[in-house]
Amino acid sequence: MAPTHVLRCCQRGLAWIPVIFIALVVCWSYYAYVVELCIFTIPSIGEQIVYLIFFHLSFVMFVWSYWKTIFTKPANPSKEFCLPKAEKERYEKEERPESQQEILWRAASSLPLYTRTGAGAIRYCDRCQVIKPDRCHHCSACDMCVLKMDHHCPWVNNCVGFSNYKFFILFLAYSLVYCLFIAATVLQYFIKFWTNELTDTPAKFHVLFLFFVAAMFCISILSLFSYHLWLVGKNRSTIEAFRAPVFRTGSDKNGFSLGFRKNIAQVFGDQKKYWLLPVFTSQGDGLTFPTRLVNTDVEQATVTLQSEPSKSAADITVSPLSESQNRLLSNEQHANNIGDHLANDTLKSAESETITISMESES
């Protein structure tokens, strides 16, 4: 039987086949459009120049965003989410899940964690031996925990997550523009070749297949691009769309949603001039995210998490909230305080009415 590392190398090599296939298709489309269509088929020089300018603009942005999506390394949890050496040894020696959870709860007391497992336990990766930050998941293909993991994409041979999710969205957008432009400009010559208005030349094969390939990829990319735009607007990952994150108060698919504009800014950044460029402008560090489902202590401005019933400790406090979290939570508290005042006024008025009625009956 072959050694494990040899099988691993073969697996990594085979994983590049989809990327090589896309690269070959793109190279052929460049040759077919520039040489066979623009140079050998289109008679007008002005039309050739206009087509080539817009084609190369879309081609450069498409290749740039595709390159960034492939070769941007996925972000991993920082060292603060690793168990200390002593706690790690105790965790490995413990056989009871309850005792292991107690160790994890103590280690997570100073970490900004708001999500839990389905059973309400601390999310821990035995493979990477780290406490998972919010929205972090383990990728079996990459064999690592990825911050804000969306999915593992075989067409880029990389995990799509916090570090390259903007690049992935732009890759879908520019590949859609690239295919739409090719299909729209090739259509008239496709019809002429199909109806035999143009003489049969070697360019006929390239033009016909160029239109079919562009139209096919356009349809498939459009559906995927539309779906991910919807996810960005809802501030969800693909994993969270299928399995809602679990908070202290229960699962909620909209737990990280801050409103449409803030959701967009969390992926593309605050400066709109960089939105269409494949440069990293996403907000945050990938370890903590604002959430609208956290209850706060007004006096201490810290988050109080309910401990498990089996735990002996009372409450566990974690690091202070970010500015965006405090702003969201203060609004919620203000609304709750108004509701409490209204309830108290209603009770007082009801009591006064009761006293008045009783006095009238006595008289």
GROMACS .gro file of N, CA and C in nm, residues 33-184:
model
  456
   33TYR      N    1  -1.119   3.464  -3.012
   33TYR     CA    2  -1.181   3.596  -3.025
   33TYR      C    3  -1.086   3.695  -3.092
   34VAL      N    4  -0.962   3.701  -3.044
   34VAL     CA    5  -0.869   3.802  -3.095
   34VAL      C    6  -0.823   3.769  -3.236
   35VAL      N    7  -0.781   3.646  -3.258
   35VAL     CA    8  -0.721   3.610  -3.387
   35VAL      C    9  -0.829   3.571  -3.489
   36GLU      N   10  -0.908   3.469  -3.458
   36GLU     CA   11  -1.001   3.415  -3.556
   36GLU      C   12  -1.118   3.510  -3.585
   37LEU      N   13  -1.169   3.577  -3.480
   37LEU     CA   14  -1.284   3.664  -3.502
   37LEU      C   15  -1.242   3.805  -3.544
   38CYS      N   16  -1.165   3.872  -3.457
   38CYS     CA   17  -1.133   4.012  -3.483
   38CYS      C   18  -1.040   4.031  -3.602
   39ILE      N   19  -0.940   3.948  -3.616
   39ILE     CA   20  -0.840   3.967  -3.721
   39ILE      C   21  -0.884   3.905  -3.854
   40PHE      N   22  -0.936   3.781  -3.850
   40PHE     CA   23  -0.966   3.709  -3.974
   40PHE      C   24  -1.111   3.719  -4.021
   41THR      N   25  -1.202   3.759  -3.933
   41THR     CA   26  -1.344   3.757  -3.970
   41THR      C   27  -1.404   3.896  -3.983
   42ILE      N   28  -1.381   3.984  -3.885
   42ILE     CA   29  -1.441   4.117  -3.887
   42ILE      C   30  -1.369   4.204  -3.990
   43PRO      N   31  -1.441   4.258  -4.088
   43PRO     CA   32  -1.374   4.337  -4.193
   43PRO      C   33  -1.344   4.481  -4.151
   44SER      N   34  -1.426   4.539  -4.064
   44SER     CA   35  -1.410   4.680  -4.027
   44SER      C   36  -1.301   4.698  -3.922
   45ILE      N   37  -1.207   4.785  -3.950
   45ILE     CA   38  -1.097   4.810  -3.857
   45ILE      C   39  -1.148   4.880  -3.731
   46GLY      N   40  -1.241   4.975  -3.748
   46GLY     CA   41  -1.298   5.044  -3.632
   46GLY      C   42  -1.369   4.949  -3.538
   47GLU      N   43  -1.444   4.856  -3.595
   47GLU     CA   44  -1.513   4.757  -3.513
   47GLU      C   45  -1.413   4.667  -3.442
   48GLN      N   46  -1.307   4.631  -3.511
   48GLN     CA   47  -1.203   4.549  -3.449
   48GLN      C   48  -1.142   4.619  -3.327
   49ILE      N   49  -1.111   4.748  -3.341
   49ILE     CA   50  -1.047   4.823  -3.232
   49ILE      C   51  -1.139   4.832  -3.110
   50VAL      N   52  -1.266   4.866  -3.135
   50VAL     CA   53  -1.362   4.879  -3.024
   50VAL      C   54  -1.379   4.745  -2.953
   51TYR      N   55  -1.396   4.638  -3.030
   51TYR     CA   56  -1.413   4.506  -2.970
   51TYR      C   57  -1.291   4.465  -2.890
   52LEU      N   58  -1.172   4.490  -2.943
   52LEU     CA   59  -1.050   4.448  -2.875
   52LEU      C   60  -1.027   4.525  -2.746
   53ILE      N   61  -1.062   4.653  -2.743
   53ILE     CA   62  -1.044   4.734  -2.622
   53ILE      C   63  -1.131   4.681  -2.509
   54PHE      N   64  -1.261   4.666  -2.536
   54PHE     CA   65  -1.352   4.620  -2.432
   54PHE      C   66  -1.327   4.473  -2.396
   55PHE      N   67  -1.284   4.395  -2.494
   55PHE     CA   68  -1.253   4.255  -2.464
   55PHE      C   69  -1.136   4.244  -2.367
   56HIS      N   70  -1.031   4.321  -2.390
   56HIS     CA   71  -0.913   4.312  -2.304
   56HIS      C   72  -0.940   4.370  -2.165
   57LEU      N   73  -1.027   4.469  -2.156
   57LEU     CA   74  -1.063   4.520  -2.023
   57LEU      C   75  -1.132   4.413  -1.940
   58SER      N   76  -1.231   4.347  -1.999
   58SER     CA   77  -1.301   4.240  -1.927
   58SER      C   78  -1.209   4.121  -1.903
   59PHE      N   79  -1.120   4.092  -1.997
   59PHE     CA   80  -1.029   3.979  -1.984
   59PHE      C   81  -0.931   4.001  -1.869
   60VAL      N   82  -0.874   4.122  -1.857
   60VAL     CA   83  -0.778   4.152  -1.752
   60VAL      C   84  -0.843   4.145  -1.615
   61MET      N   85  -0.962   4.203  -1.599
   61MET     CA   86  -1.030   4.200  -1.469
   61MET      C   87  -1.071   4.058  -1.433
   62PHE      N   88  -1.113   3.981  -1.533
   62PHE     CA   89  -1.151   3.841  -1.507
   62PHE      C   90  -1.032   3.759  -1.460
   63VAL      N   91  -0.919   3.769  -1.531
   63VAL     CA   92  -0.801   3.692  -1.495
   63VAL      C   93  -0.744   3.739  -1.361
   64TRP      N   94  -0.746   3.869  -1.337
   64TRP     CA   95  -0.694   3.923  -1.211
   64TRP      C   96  -0.773   3.870  -1.091
   65SER      N   97  -0.905   3.878  -1.097
   65SER     CA   98  -0.988   3.830  -0.986
   65SER      C   99  -0.979   3.679  -0.970
   66TYR      N  100  -0.969   3.607  -1.082
   66TYR     CA  101  -0.955   3.461  -1.075
   66TYR      C  102  -0.823   3.422  -1.009
   67TRP      N  103  -0.717   3.492  -1.045
   67TRP     CA  104  -0.585   3.467  -0.986
   67TRP      C  105  -0.587   3.493  -0.835
   68LYS      N  106  -0.647   3.604  -0.793
   68LYS     CA  107  -0.653   3.636  -0.650
   68LYS      C  108  -0.736   3.533  -0.573
   69THR      N  109  -0.843   3.483  -0.635
   69THR     CA  110  -0.926   3.383  -0.567
   69THR      C  111  -0.849   3.253  -0.548
   70ILE      N  112  -0.769   3.215  -0.646
   70ILE     CA  113  -0.695   3.089  -0.639
   70ILE      C  114  -0.580   3.096  -0.539
   71PHE      N  115  -0.502   3.202  -0.544
   71PHE     CA  116  -0.375   3.205  -0.472
   71PHE      C  117  -0.378   3.287  -0.343
   72THR      N  118  -0.494   3.333  -0.300
   72THR     CA  119  -0.505   3.396  -0.169
   72THR      C  120  -0.524   3.287  -0.065
   73LYS      N  121  -0.432   3.279   0.029
   73LYS     CA  122  -0.437   3.173   0.130
   73LYS      C  123  -0.554   3.194   0.225
   74PRO      N  124  -0.629   3.090   0.256
   74PRO     CA  125  -0.740   3.105   0.351
   74PRO      C  126  -0.690   3.148   0.489
   75ALA      N  127  -0.767   3.235   0.553
   75ALA     CA  128  -0.730   3.283   0.686
   75ALA      C  129  -0.764   3.177   0.791
   76ASN      N  130  -0.675   3.161   0.888
   76ASN     CA  131  -0.690   3.060   0.993
   76ASN      C  132  -0.707   3.126   1.130
   77PRO      N  133  -0.758   3.054   1.229
   77PRO     CA  134  -0.771   3.111   1.364
   77PRO      C  135  -0.634   3.147   1.422
   78SER      N  136  -0.630   3.253   1.499
   78SER     CA  137  -0.505   3.298   1.560
   78SER      C  138  -0.469   3.210   1.679
   79LYS      N  139  -0.350   3.232   1.734
   79LYS     CA  140  -0.300   3.148   1.842
   79LYS      C  141  -0.382   3.161   1.970
   80GLU      N  142  -0.452   3.274   1.987
   80GLU     CA  143  -0.531   3.291   2.110
   80GLU      C  144  -0.646   3.192   2.118
   81PHE      N  145  -0.683   3.130   2.006
   81PHE     CA  146  -0.791   3.032   2.006
   81PHE      C  147  -0.739   2.889   2.028
   82CYS      N  148  -0.608   2.875   2.042
   82CYS     CA  149  -0.551   2.744   2.075
   82CYS      C  150  -0.552   2.725   2.227
   83LEU      N  151  -0.571   2.602   2.269
   83LEU     CA  152  -0.569   2.572   2.412
   83LEU      C  153  -0.427   2.586   2.466
   84PRO      N  154  -0.411   2.639   2.588
   84PRO     CA  155  -0.279   2.637   2.651
   84PRO      C  156  -0.229   2.493   2.664
   85LYS      N  157  -0.099   2.479   2.677
   85LYS     CA  158  -0.040   2.345   2.679
   85LYS      C  159  -0.096   2.259   2.791
   86ALA      N  160  -0.109   2.316   2.910
   86ALA     CA  161  -0.159   2.239   3.023
   86ALA      C  162  -0.306   2.198   3.002
   87GLU      N  163  -0.386   2.293   2.955
   87GLU     CA  164  -0.527   2.263   2.930
   87GLU      C  165  -0.543   2.163   2.816
   88LYS      N  166  -0.455   2.171   2.718
   88LYS     CA  167  -0.459   2.077   2.605
   88LYS      C  168  -0.430   1.935   2.651
   89GLU      N  169  -0.331   1.920   2.739
   89GLU     CA  170  -0.298   1.787   2.790
   89GLU      C  171  -0.412   1.733   2.875
   90ARG      N  172  -0.474   1.818   2.955
   90ARG     CA  173  -0.589   1.774   3.036
   90ARG      C  174  -0.706   1.734   2.946
   91TYR      N  175  -0.727   1.811   2.840
   91TYR     CA  176  -0.839   1.781   2.748
   91TYR      C  177  -0.819   1.645   2.681
   92GLU      N  178  -0.695   1.616   2.641
   92GLU     CA  179  -0.668   1.489   2.573
   92GLU      C  180  -0.677   1.370   2.668
   93LYS      N  181  -0.647   1.393   2.796
   93LYS     CA  182  -0.655   1.283   2.893
   93LYS      C  183  -0.798   1.256   2.937
   94GLU      N  184  -0.882   1.358   2.935
   94GLU     CA  185  -1.020   1.341   2.979
   94GLU      C  186  -1.097   1.253   2.880
   95GLU      N  187  -1.176   1.163   2.934
   95GLU     CA  188  -1.258   1.076   2.851
   95GLU      C  189  -1.406   1.116   2.854
   96ARG      N  190  -1.448   1.186   2.958
   96ARG     CA  191  -1.587   1.226   2.968
   96ARG      C  192  -1.610   1.355   2.890
   97PRO      N  193  -1.710   1.361   2.805
   97PRO     CA  194  -1.739   1.485   2.730
   97PRO      C  195  -1.772   1.603   2.822
   98GLU      N  196  -1.835   1.576   2.937
   98GLU     CA  197  -1.869   1.684   3.029
   98GLU      C  198  -1.743   1.753   3.083
   99SER      N  199  -1.643   1.673   3.117
   99SER     CA  200  -1.518   1.729   3.169
   99SER      C  201  -1.443   1.805   3.059
  100GLN      N  202  -1.447   1.752   2.937
  100GLN     CA  203  -1.383   1.822   2.826
  100GLN      C  204  -1.449   1.956   2.800
  101GLN      N  205  -1.581   1.960   2.810
  101GLN     CA  206  -1.652   2.086   2.789
  101GLN      C  207  -1.619   2.188   2.897
  102GLU      N  208  -1.599   2.142   3.021
  102GLU     CA  209  -1.561   2.234   3.128
  102GLU      C  210  -1.427   2.298   3.098
  103ILE      N  211  -1.335   2.222   3.044
  103ILE     CA  212  -1.204   2.276   3.007
  103ILE      C  213  -1.220   2.379   2.895
  104LEU      N  214  -1.303   2.348   2.798
  104LEU     CA  215  -1.324   2.440   2.687
  104LEU      C  216  -1.393   2.568   2.732
  105TRP      N  217  -1.489   2.556   2.825
  105TRP     CA  218  -1.558   2.674   2.874
  105TRP      C  219  -1.463   2.767   2.948
  106ARG      N  220  -1.371   2.711   3.025
  106ARG     CA  221  -1.273   2.795   3.094
  106ARG      C  222  -1.179   2.863   2.995
  107ALA      N  223  -1.135   2.788   2.894
  107ALA     CA  224  -1.044   2.846   2.795
  107ALA      C  225  -1.113   2.952   2.710
  108ALA      N  226  -1.243   2.937   2.689
  108ALA     CA  227  -1.317   3.031   2.604
  108ALA      C  228  -1.369   3.151   2.680
  109SER      N  229  -1.339   3.160   2.811
  109SER     CA  230  -1.395   3.269   2.891
  109SER      C  231  -1.346   3.406   2.846
  110SER      N  232  -1.229   3.413   2.788
  110SER     CA  233  -1.173   3.542   2.744
  110SER      C  234  -1.182   3.561   2.594
  111LEU      N  235  -1.254   3.475   2.524
  111LEU     CA  236  -1.264   3.483   2.378
  111LEU      C  237  -1.401   3.536   2.337
  112PRO      N  238  -1.406   3.615   2.230
  112PRO     CA  239  -1.534   3.670   2.182
  112PRO      C  240  -1.613   3.566   2.102
  113LEU      N  241  -1.676   3.473   2.171
  113LEU     CA  242  -1.752   3.366   2.106
  113LEU      C  243  -1.900   3.381   2.137
  114TYR      N  244  -1.982   3.377   2.034
  114TYR     CA  245  -2.126   3.389   2.051
  114TYR      C  246  -2.203   3.272   1.991
  115THR      N  247  -2.138   3.190   1.912
  115THR     CA  248  -2.205   3.075   1.851
  115THR      C  249  -2.167   2.948   1.924
  116ARG      N  250  -2.253   2.849   1.915
  116ARG     CA  251  -2.235   2.722   1.984
  116ARG      C  252  -2.264   2.608   1.887
  117THR      N  253  -2.245   2.488   1.933
  117THR     CA  254  -2.287   2.371   1.857
  117THR      C  255  -2.439   2.355   1.870
  118GLY      N  256  -2.494   2.259   1.800
  118GLY     CA  257  -2.638   2.237   1.810
  118GLY      C  258  -2.682   2.201   1.949
  119ALA      N  259  -2.592   2.140   2.028
  119ALA     CA  260  -2.623   2.102   2.166
  119ALA      C  261  -2.589   2.212   2.265
  120GLY      N  262  -2.540   2.327   2.217
  120GLY     CA  263  -2.505   2.438   2.307
  120GLY      C  264  -2.366   2.432   2.362
  121ALA      N  265  -2.279   2.348   2.306
  121ALA     CA  266  -2.141   2.334   2.357
  121ALA      C  267  -2.047   2.426   2.280
  122ILE      N  268  -1.925   2.438   2.334
  122ILE     CA  269  -1.821   2.516   2.267
  122ILE      C  270  -1.777   2.443   2.140
  123ARG      N  271  -1.762   2.517   2.030
  123ARG     CA  272  -1.721   2.458   1.903
  123ARG      C  273  -1.569   2.440   1.903
  124TYR      N  274  -1.526   2.314   1.901
  124TYR     CA  275  -1.384   2.282   1.907
  124TYR      C  276  -1.348   2.187   1.795
  125CYS      N  277  -1.234   2.212   1.728
  125CYS     CA  278  -1.187   2.126   1.620
  125CYS      C  279  -1.080   2.033   1.673
  126ASP      N  280  -1.110   1.905   1.679
  126ASP     CA  281  -1.012   1.807   1.727
  126ASP      C  282  -0.898   1.788   1.628
  127ARG      N  283  -0.925   1.813   1.501
  127ARG     CA  284  -0.822   1.796   1.398
  127ARG      C  285  -0.715   1.906   1.408
  128CYS      N  286  -0.761   2.032   1.415
  128CYS     CA  287  -0.668   2.145   1.425
  128CYS      C  288  -0.635   2.181   1.569
  129GLN      N  289  -0.711   2.126   1.663
  129GLN     CA  290  -0.692   2.150   1.806
  129GLN      C  291  -0.702   2.299   1.840
  130VAL      N  292  -0.809   2.362   1.791
  130VAL     CA  293  -0.836   2.502   1.821
  130VAL      C  294  -0.984   2.518   1.852
  131ILE      N  295  -1.015   2.618   1.933
  131ILE     CA  296  -1.154   2.658   1.954
  131ILE      C  297  -1.196   2.739   1.832
  132LYS      N  298  -1.303   2.699   1.770
  132LYS     CA  299  -1.344   2.765   1.646
  132LYS      C  300  -1.404   2.902   1.674
  133PRO      N  301  -1.351   3.006   1.609
  133PRO     CA  302  -1.418   3.136   1.618
  133PRO      C  303  -1.555   3.132   1.550
  134ASP      N  304  -1.634   3.235   1.571
  134ASP     CA  305  -1.764   3.241   1.507
  134ASP      C  306  -1.750   3.236   1.355
  135ARG      N  307  -1.834   3.155   1.290
  135ARG     CA  308  -1.841   3.141   1.144
  135ARG      C  309  -1.719   3.066   1.087
  136CYS      N  310  -1.637   3.010   1.172
  136CYS     CA  311  -1.521   2.932   1.128
  136CYS      C  312  -1.559   2.785   1.118
  137HIS      N  313  -1.509   2.717   1.014
  137HIS     CA  314  -1.538   2.576   0.995
  137HIS      C  315  -1.412   2.505   0.943
  138HIS      N  316  -1.409   2.375   0.965
  138HIS     CA  317  -1.296   2.295   0.919
  138HIS      C  318  -1.322   2.245   0.777
  139CYS      N  319  -1.225   2.265   0.688
  139CYS     CA  320  -1.234   2.218   0.550
  139CYS      C  321  -1.156   2.088   0.539
  140SER      N  322  -1.224   1.981   0.502
  140SER     CA  323  -1.158   1.851   0.491
  140SER      C  324  -1.066   1.847   0.370
  141ALA      N  325  -1.099   1.922   0.264
  141ALA     CA  326  -1.013   1.923   0.145
  141ALA      C  327  -0.881   1.995   0.171
  142CYS      N  328  -0.888   2.110   0.239
  142CYS     CA  329  -0.767   2.187   0.273
  142CYS      C  330  -0.702   2.139   0.402
  143ASP      N  331  -0.777   2.060   0.482
  143ASP     CA  332  -0.730   2.008   0.610
  143ASP      C  333  -0.689   2.122   0.703
  144MET      N  334  -0.777   2.221   0.717
  144MET     CA  335  -0.752   2.334   0.807
  144MET      C  336  -0.885   2.401   0.841
  145CYS      N  337  -0.883   2.476   0.951
  145CYS     CA  338  -0.998   2.556   0.986
  145CYS      C  339  -0.988   2.690   0.914
  146VAL      N  340  -1.098   2.732   0.851
  146VAL     CA  341  -1.100   2.851   0.767
  146VAL      C  342  -1.196   2.952   0.828
  147LEU      N  343  -1.148   3.076   0.844
  147LEU     CA  344  -1.232   3.182   0.900
  147LEU      C  345  -1.343   3.219   0.803
  148LYS      N  346  -1.464   3.230   0.856
  148LYS     CA  347  -1.585   3.262   0.778
  148LYS      C  348  -1.588   3.179   0.649
  149MET      N  349  -1.576   3.050   0.667
  149MET     CA  350  -1.572   2.961   0.551
  149MET      C  351  -1.707   2.961   0.479
  150ASP      N  352  -1.702   2.978   0.347
  150ASP     CA  353  -1.823   2.973   0.265
  150ASP      C  354  -1.838   2.834   0.202
  151HIS      N  355  -1.736   2.791   0.130
  151HIS     CA  356  -1.736   2.657   0.071
  151HIS      C  357  -1.598   2.632   0.011
  152HIS      N  358  -1.570   2.508  -0.022
  152HIS     CA  359  -1.448   2.473  -0.095
  152HIS      C  360  -1.484   2.460  -0.242
  153CYS      N  361  -1.422   2.544  -0.325
  153CYS     CA  362  -1.456   2.549  -0.467
  153CYS      C  363  -1.353   2.472  -0.548
  154PRO      N  364  -1.392   2.364  -0.617
  154PRO     CA  365  -1.294   2.288  -0.697
  154PRO      C  366  -1.245   2.366  -0.819
  155TRP      N  367  -1.323   2.463  -0.867
  155TRP     CA  368  -1.283   2.539  -0.986
  155TRP      C  369  -1.172   2.640  -0.958
  156VAL      N  370  -1.146   2.667  -0.831
  156VAL     CA  371  -1.033   2.752  -0.794
  156VAL      C  372  -0.934   2.675  -0.706
  157ASN      N  373  -0.968   2.550  -0.673
  157ASN     CA  374  -0.884   2.465  -0.589
  157ASN      C  375  -0.843   2.538  -0.461
  158ASN      N  376  -0.941   2.599  -0.398
  158ASN     CA  377  -0.913   2.676  -0.278
  158ASN      C  378  -1.041   2.689  -0.197
  159CYS      N  379  -1.023   2.718  -0.070
  159CYS     CA  380  -1.139   2.745   0.015
  159CYS      C  381  -1.180   2.891  -0.001
  160VAL      N  382  -1.307   2.914  -0.019
  160VAL     CA  383  -1.360   3.049  -0.027
  160VAL      C  384  -1.406   3.089   0.113
  161GLY      N  385  -1.341   3.191   0.167
  161GLY     CA  386  -1.372   3.233   0.303
  161GLY      C  387  -1.348   3.381   0.321
  162PHE      N  388  -1.314   3.420   0.444
  162PHE     CA  389  -1.300   3.561   0.478
  162PHE      C  390  -1.194   3.630   0.392
  163SER      N  391  -1.082   3.565   0.368
  163SER     CA  392  -0.970   3.632   0.301
  163SER      C  393  -0.990   3.651   0.152
  164ASN      N  394  -1.075   3.571   0.087
  164ASN     CA  395  -1.089   3.581  -0.058
  164ASN      C  396  -1.235   3.579  -0.106
  165TYR      N  397  -1.330   3.603  -0.015
  165TYR     CA  398  -1.470   3.598  -0.059
  165TYR      C  399  -1.503   3.712  -0.154
  166LYS      N  400  -1.448   3.831  -0.129
  166LYS     CA  401  -1.468   3.943  -0.223
  166LYS      C  402  -1.410   3.910  -0.359
  167PHE      N  403  -1.292   3.848  -0.362
  167PHE     CA  404  -1.231   3.811  -0.490
  167PHE      C  405  -1.318   3.710  -0.564
  168PHE      N  406  -1.379   3.619  -0.489
  168PHE     CA  407  -1.464   3.518  -0.552
  168PHE      C  408  -1.588   3.583  -0.614
  169ILE      N  409  -1.649   3.679  -0.545
  169ILE     CA  410  -1.765   3.749  -0.599
  169ILE      C  411  -1.726   3.825  -0.726
  170LEU      N  412  -1.612   3.893  -0.723
  170LEU     CA  413  -1.566   3.966  -0.842
  170LEU      C  414  -1.529   3.871  -0.955
  171PHE      N  415  -1.475   3.756  -0.920
  171PHE     CA  416  -1.445   3.655  -1.023
  171PHE      C  417  -1.573   3.611  -1.094
  172LEU      N  418  -1.679   3.588  -1.020
  172LEU     CA  419  -1.807   3.552  -1.082
  172LEU      C  420  -1.861   3.668  -1.166
  173ALA      N  421  -1.848   3.790  -1.114
  173ALA     CA  422  -1.901   3.906  -1.186
  173ALA      C  423  -1.827   3.928  -1.318
  174TYR      N  424  -1.694   3.926  -1.314
  174TYR     CA  425  -1.616   3.954  -1.435
  174TYR      C  426  -1.618   3.838  -1.533
  175SER      N  427  -1.630   3.715  -1.483
  175SER     CA  428  -1.646   3.603  -1.576
  175SER      C  429  -1.781   3.610  -1.646
  176LEU      N  430  -1.884   3.659  -1.576
  176LEU     CA  431  -2.015   3.678  -1.638
  176LEU      C  432  -2.008   3.788  -1.743
  177VAL      N  433  -1.942   3.899  -1.711
  177VAL     CA  434  -1.925   4.008  -1.809
  177VAL      C  435  -1.845   3.959  -1.929
  178TYR      N  436  -1.741   3.883  -1.905
  178TYR     CA  437  -1.656   3.829  -2.012
  178TYR      C  438  -1.738   3.741  -2.107
  179CYS      N  439  -1.817   3.651  -2.052
  179CYS     CA  440  -1.897   3.561  -2.135
  179CYS      C  441  -2.010   3.636  -2.208
  180LEU      N  442  -2.073   3.730  -2.138
  180LEU     CA  443  -2.179   3.809  -2.202
  180LEU      C  444  -2.126   3.891  -2.317
  181PHE      N  445  -2.011   3.952  -2.299
  181PHE     CA  446  -1.952   4.033  -2.406
  181PHE      C  447  -1.917   3.948  -2.527
  182ILE      N  448  -1.857   3.833  -2.503
  182ILE     CA  449  -1.822   3.744  -2.614
  182ILE      C  450  -1.947   3.698  -2.687
  183ALA      N  451  -2.047   3.652  -2.612
  183ALA     CA  452  -2.170   3.602  -2.675
  183ALA      C  453  -2.241   3.712  -2.755
  184ALA      N  454  -2.244   3.834  -2.702
  184ALA     CA  455  -2.315   3.944  -2.770
  184ALA      C  456  -2.244   3.987  -2.897
   0.00000   0.00000   0.00000
